[in-house]
mmCIF file of C-alpha atoms in Angstrom:
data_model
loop_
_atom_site.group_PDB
_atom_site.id
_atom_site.type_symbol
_atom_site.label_atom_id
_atom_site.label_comp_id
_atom_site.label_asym_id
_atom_site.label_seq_id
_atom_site.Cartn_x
_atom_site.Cartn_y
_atom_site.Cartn_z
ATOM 1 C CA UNK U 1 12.530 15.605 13.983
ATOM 2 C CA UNK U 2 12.940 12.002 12.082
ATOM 3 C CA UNK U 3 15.703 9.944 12.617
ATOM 4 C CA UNK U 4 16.508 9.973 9.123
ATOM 5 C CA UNK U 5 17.731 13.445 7.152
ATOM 6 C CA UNK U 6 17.000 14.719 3.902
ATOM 7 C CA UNK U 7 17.484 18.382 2.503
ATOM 8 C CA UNK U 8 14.024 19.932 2.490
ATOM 9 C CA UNK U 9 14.582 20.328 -1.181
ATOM 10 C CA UNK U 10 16.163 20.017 -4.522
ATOM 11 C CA UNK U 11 15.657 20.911 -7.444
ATOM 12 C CA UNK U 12 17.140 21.185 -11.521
ATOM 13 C CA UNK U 13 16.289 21.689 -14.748
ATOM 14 C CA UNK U 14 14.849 19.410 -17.140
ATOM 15 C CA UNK U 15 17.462 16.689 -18.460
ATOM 16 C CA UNK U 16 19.821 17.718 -15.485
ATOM 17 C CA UNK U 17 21.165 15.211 -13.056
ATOM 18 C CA UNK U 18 19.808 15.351 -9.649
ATOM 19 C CA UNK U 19 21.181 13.996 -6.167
ATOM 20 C CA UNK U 20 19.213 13.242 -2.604
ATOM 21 C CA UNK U 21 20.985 12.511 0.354
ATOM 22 C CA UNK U 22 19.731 10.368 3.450
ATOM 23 C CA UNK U 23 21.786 10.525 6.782
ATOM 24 C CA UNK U 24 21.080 8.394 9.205
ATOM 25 C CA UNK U 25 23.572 6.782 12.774
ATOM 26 C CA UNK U 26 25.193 3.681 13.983
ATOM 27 C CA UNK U 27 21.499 2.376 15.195
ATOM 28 C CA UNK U 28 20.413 2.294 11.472
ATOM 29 C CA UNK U 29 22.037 3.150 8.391
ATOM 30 C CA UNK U 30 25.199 2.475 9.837
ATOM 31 C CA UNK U 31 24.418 -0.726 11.605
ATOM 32 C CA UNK U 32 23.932 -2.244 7.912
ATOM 33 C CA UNK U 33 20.580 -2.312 7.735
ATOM 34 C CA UNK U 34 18.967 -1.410 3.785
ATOM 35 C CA UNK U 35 18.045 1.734 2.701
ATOM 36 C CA UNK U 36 14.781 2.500 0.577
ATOM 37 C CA UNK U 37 13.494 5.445 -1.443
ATOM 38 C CA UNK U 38 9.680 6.212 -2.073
ATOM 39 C CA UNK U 39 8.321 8.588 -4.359
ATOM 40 C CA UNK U 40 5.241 9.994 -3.339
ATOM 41 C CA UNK U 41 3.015 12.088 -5.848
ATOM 42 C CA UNK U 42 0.017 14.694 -4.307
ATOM 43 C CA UNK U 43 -2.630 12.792 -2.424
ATOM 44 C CA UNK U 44 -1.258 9.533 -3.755
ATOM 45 C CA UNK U 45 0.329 6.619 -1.499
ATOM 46 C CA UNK U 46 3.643 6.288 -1.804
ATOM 47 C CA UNK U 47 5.504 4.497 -4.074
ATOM 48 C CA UNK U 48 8.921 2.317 -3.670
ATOM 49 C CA UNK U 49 11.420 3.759 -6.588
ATOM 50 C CA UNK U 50 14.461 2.099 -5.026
ATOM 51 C CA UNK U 51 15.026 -0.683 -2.912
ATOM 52 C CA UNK U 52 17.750 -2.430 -0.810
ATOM 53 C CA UNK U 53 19.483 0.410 -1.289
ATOM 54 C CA UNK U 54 20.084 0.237 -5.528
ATOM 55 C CA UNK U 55 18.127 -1.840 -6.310
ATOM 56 C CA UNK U 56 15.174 -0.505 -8.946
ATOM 57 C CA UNK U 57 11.500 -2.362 -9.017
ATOM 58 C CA UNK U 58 10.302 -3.422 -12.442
ATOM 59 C CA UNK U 59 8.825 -0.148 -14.179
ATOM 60 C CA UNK U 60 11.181 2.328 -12.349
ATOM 61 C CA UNK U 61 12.822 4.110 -15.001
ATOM 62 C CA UNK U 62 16.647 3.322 -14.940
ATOM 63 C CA UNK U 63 17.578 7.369 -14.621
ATOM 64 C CA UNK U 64 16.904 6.273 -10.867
ATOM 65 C CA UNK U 65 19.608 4.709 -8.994
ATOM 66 C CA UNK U 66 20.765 4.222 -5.257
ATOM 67 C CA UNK U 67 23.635 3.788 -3.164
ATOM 68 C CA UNK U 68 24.899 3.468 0.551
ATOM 69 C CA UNK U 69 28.158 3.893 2.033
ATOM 70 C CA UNK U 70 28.644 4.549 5.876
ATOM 71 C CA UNK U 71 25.863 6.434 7.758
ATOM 72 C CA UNK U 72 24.066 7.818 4.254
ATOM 73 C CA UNK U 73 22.884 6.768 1.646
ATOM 74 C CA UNK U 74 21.946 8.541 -1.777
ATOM 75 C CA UNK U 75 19.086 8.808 -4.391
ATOM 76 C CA UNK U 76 20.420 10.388 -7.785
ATOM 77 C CA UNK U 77 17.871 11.343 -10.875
ATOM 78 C CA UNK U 78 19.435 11.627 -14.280
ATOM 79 C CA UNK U 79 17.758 13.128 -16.981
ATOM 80 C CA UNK U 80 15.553 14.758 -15.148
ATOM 81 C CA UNK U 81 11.961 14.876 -16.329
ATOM 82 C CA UNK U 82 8.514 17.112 -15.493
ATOM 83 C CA UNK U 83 6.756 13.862 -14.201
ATOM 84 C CA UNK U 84 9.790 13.309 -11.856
ATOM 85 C CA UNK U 85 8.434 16.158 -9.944
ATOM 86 C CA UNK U 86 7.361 14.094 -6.561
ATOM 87 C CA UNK U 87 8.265 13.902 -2.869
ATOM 88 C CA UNK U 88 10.880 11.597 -2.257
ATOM 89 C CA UNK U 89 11.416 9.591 1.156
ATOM 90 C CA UNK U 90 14.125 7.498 2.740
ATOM 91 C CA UNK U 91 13.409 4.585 4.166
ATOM 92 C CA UNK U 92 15.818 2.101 7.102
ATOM 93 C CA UNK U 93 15.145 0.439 9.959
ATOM 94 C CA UNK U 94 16.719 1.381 13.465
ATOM 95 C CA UNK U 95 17.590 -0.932 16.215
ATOM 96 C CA UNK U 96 17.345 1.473 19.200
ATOM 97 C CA UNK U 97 13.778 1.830 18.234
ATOM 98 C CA UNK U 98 13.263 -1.901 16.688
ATOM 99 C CA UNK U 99 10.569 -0.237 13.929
ATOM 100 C CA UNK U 100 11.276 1.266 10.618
ATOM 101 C CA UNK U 101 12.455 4.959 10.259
ATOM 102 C CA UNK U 102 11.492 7.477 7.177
ATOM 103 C CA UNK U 103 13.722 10.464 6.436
ATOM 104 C CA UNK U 104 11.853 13.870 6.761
ATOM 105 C CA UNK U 105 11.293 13.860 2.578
ATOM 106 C CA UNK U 106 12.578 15.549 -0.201
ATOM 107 C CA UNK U 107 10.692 17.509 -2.512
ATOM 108 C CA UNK U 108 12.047 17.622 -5.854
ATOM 109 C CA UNK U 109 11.073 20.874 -8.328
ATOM 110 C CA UNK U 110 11.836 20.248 -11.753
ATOM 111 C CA UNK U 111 12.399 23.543 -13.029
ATOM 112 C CA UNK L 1 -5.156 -7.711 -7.808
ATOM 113 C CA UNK L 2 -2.503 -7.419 -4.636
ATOM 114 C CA UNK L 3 -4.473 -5.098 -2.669
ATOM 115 C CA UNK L 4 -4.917 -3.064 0.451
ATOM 116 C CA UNK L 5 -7.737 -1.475 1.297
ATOM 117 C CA UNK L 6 -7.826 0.504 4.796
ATOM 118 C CA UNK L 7 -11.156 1.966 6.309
ATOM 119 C CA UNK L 8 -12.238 3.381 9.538
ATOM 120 C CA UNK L 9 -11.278 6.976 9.613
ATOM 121 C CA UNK L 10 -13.700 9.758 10.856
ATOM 122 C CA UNK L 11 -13.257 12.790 13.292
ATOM 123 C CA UNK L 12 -12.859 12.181 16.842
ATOM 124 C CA UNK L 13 -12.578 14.581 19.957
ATOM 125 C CA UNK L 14 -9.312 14.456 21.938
ATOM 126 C CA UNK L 15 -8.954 11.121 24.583
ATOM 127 C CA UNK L 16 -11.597 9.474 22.030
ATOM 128 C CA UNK L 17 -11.017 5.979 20.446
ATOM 129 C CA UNK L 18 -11.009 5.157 16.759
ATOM 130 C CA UNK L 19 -10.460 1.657 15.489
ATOM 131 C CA UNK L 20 -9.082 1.619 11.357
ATOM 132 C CA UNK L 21 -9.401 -1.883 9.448
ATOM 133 C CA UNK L 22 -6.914 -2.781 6.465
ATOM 134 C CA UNK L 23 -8.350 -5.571 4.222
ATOM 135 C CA UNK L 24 -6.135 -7.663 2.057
ATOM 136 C CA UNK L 25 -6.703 -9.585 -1.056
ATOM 137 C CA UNK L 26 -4.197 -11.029 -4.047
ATOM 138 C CA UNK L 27 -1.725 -12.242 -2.041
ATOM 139 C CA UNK L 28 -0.995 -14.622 0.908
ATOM 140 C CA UNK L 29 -1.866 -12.216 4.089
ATOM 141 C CA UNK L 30 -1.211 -14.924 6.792
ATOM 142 C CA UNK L 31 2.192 -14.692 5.697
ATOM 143 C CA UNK L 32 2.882 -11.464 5.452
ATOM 144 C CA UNK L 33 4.156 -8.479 7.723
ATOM 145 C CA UNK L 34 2.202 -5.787 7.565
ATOM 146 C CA UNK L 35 2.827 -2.255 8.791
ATOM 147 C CA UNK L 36 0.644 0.857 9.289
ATOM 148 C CA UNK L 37 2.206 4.134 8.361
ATOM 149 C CA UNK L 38 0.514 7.825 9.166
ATOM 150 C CA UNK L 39 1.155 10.992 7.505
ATOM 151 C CA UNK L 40 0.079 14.220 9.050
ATOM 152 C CA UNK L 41 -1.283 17.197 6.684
ATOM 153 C CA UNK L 42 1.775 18.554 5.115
ATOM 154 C CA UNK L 43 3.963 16.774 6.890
ATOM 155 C CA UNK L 44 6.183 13.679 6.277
ATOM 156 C CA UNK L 45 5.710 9.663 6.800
ATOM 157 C CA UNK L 46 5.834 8.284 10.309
ATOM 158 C CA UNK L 47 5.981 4.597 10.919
ATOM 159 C CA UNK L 48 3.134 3.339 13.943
ATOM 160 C CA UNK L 49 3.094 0.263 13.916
ATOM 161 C CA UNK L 50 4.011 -3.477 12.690
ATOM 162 C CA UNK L 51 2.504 -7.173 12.981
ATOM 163 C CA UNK L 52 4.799 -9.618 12.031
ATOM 164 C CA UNK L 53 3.452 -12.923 10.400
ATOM 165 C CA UNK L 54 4.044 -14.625 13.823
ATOM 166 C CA UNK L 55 2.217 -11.901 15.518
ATOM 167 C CA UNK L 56 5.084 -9.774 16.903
ATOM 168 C CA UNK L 57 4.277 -6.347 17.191
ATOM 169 C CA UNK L 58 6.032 -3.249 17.329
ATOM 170 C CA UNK L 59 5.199 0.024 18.029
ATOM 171 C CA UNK L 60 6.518 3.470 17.391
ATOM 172 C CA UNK L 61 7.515 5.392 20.842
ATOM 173 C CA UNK L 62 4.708 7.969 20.273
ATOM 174 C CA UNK L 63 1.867 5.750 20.094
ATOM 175 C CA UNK L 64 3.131 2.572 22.409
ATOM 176 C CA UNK L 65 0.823 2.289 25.070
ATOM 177 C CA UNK L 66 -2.156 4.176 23.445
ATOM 178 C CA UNK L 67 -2.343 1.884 19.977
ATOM 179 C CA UNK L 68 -2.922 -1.715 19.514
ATOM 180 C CA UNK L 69 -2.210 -3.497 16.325
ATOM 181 C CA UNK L 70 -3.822 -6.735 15.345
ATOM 182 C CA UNK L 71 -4.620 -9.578 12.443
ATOM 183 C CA UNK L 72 -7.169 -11.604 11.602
ATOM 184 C CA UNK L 73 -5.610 -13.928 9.433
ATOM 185 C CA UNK L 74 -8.938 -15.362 8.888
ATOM 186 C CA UNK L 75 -10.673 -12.194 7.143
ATOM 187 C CA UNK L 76 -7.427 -11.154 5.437
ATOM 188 C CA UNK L 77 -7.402 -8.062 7.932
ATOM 189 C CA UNK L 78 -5.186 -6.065 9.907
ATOM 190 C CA UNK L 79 -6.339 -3.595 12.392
ATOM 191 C CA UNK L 80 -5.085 -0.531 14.644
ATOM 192 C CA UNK L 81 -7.227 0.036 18.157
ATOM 193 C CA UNK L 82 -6.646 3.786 18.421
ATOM 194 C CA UNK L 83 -7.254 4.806 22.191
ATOM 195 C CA UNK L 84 -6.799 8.011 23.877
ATOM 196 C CA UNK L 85 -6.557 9.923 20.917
ATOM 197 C CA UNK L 86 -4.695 13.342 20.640
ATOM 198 C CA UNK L 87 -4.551 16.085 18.051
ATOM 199 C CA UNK L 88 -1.494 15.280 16.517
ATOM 200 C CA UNK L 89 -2.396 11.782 15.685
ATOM 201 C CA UNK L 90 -4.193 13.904 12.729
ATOM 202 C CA UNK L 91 -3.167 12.257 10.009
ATOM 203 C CA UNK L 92 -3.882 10.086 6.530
ATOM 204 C CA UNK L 93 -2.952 6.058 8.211
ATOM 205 C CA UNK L 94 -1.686 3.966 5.511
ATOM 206 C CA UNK L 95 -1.323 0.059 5.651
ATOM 207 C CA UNK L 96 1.818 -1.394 3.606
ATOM 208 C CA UNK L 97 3.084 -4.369 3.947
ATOM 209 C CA UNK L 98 6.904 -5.700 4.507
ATOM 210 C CA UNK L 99 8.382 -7.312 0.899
ATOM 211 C CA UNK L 100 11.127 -10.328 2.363
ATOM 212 C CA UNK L 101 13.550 -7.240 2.066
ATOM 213 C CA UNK L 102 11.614 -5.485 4.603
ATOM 214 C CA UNK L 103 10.692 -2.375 2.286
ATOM 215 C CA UNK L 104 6.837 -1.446 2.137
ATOM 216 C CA UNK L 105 5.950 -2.832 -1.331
ATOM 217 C CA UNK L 106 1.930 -2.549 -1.335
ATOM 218 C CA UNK L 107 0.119 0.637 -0.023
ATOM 219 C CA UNK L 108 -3.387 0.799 0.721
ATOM 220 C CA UNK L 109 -4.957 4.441 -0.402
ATOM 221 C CA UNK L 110 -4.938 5.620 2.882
ATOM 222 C CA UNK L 111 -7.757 6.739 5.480
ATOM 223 C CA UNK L 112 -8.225 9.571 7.564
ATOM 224 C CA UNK L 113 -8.388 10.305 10.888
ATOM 225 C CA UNK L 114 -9.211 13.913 12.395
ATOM 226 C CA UNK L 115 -8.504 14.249 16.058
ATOM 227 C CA UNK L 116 -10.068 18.105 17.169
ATOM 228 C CA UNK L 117 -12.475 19.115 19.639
#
């Protein structure tokens, strides 16, 4: 069970707009600290896509975007393309457990 | 090239010991944080471990006691003394270290680590 939950799944059609939630507690999320998203393609490492909780790395495509308010925080695709077809994880920190937590990961289907 | 490259993996029987290596190059290692991160077949990401650039460590709940993280600032290397090894630490062990916003902004490809009798 992670700390951290994310629907198991989501999924749209090509050009669609897409949203992943992240719910976290008072020891994490809602203690303030950052949320980050990771994409992760088959047998690949993963990849930071959002950080700080909206903010986008150089090369991230701009249909990405983040945001936090309270316990959760969200990851929403616009446009939604094949190659966005990934796993997507949430990342925070906790202070009960004074290590970083990861969200059980989303897998998004591009249909 | 920032780089991490992580070796060490191999299969192990249960209550064995494994020890993984991460080696570093392209950026300033000494001051960096660097984590190690597992993933089990099919399953999600699970933080282990961390070594701060002070050497603070932290550990996560299911391996404290049983895993020691380490640095060699010296050899640009971080490593993970695996000890008393059980089944479900099966899993692909990543090393990625901390950005100053405390995400995981470099990855190493990953090694793996079979725990079965």
């Amino acid at each position: 069970q992670s700390v951290l939950t994310q629907p198991p799944s989501v999924s749209g059609a090509p050009g669609q707009r897409v949203t992943i939630s992240c719910t976290g507690s008072s020891s994490n999320i809602g203690a303030g600290f950052d949320v980050h998203w990771y994409q992760q393609l088959p047998g690949t490492a993963p990849k930071v896509f959002i950080y700080g909780n909206s903010n986008r790395p150089s090369g991230v495509p701009d249909r990405f975007s983040g945001s936090k308010s309270g316990t959760s925080a969200s990851l929403a695709i616009t446009g939604l393309q094949a190659e966005d077809e990934a796993d997507y994880y949430c990342q925070s920190y906790d202070r009960s457990l004074s290590g970083s937590v990861f969200g059980g990961g989303t897998k998004l289907t591009v249909l | 090239e920032v780089q991490l490259v992580e070796s060490g993996g191999g299969l192990v029987k249960p209550g064995g010991s494994l020890r993984l290596s991460c080696v570093a190059s392209g950026f300033t290692f000494s001051s960096s944080s660097i984590n190690w991160v597992r993933q089990a077949p099919g399953e999600g990401l699970e933080w282990v471990s961390s070594i701060s650039s002070k050497n603070y460590k932290y550990y996560a709940d299911s391996v404290k006691g049983r895993f020691t993280i380490s640095r060699d600032n010296a050899k640009n290397s971080l490593y993970l003394q695996m000890n008393s090894l059980r089944v479900e630490d099966t899993a692909v062990y990543y090393c990625a270290r901390a950005s100053e916003w405390y995400y995981m902004d470099v990855w190493g490809k990953g090694t793996t680590v079979t725990v079965s009798s």
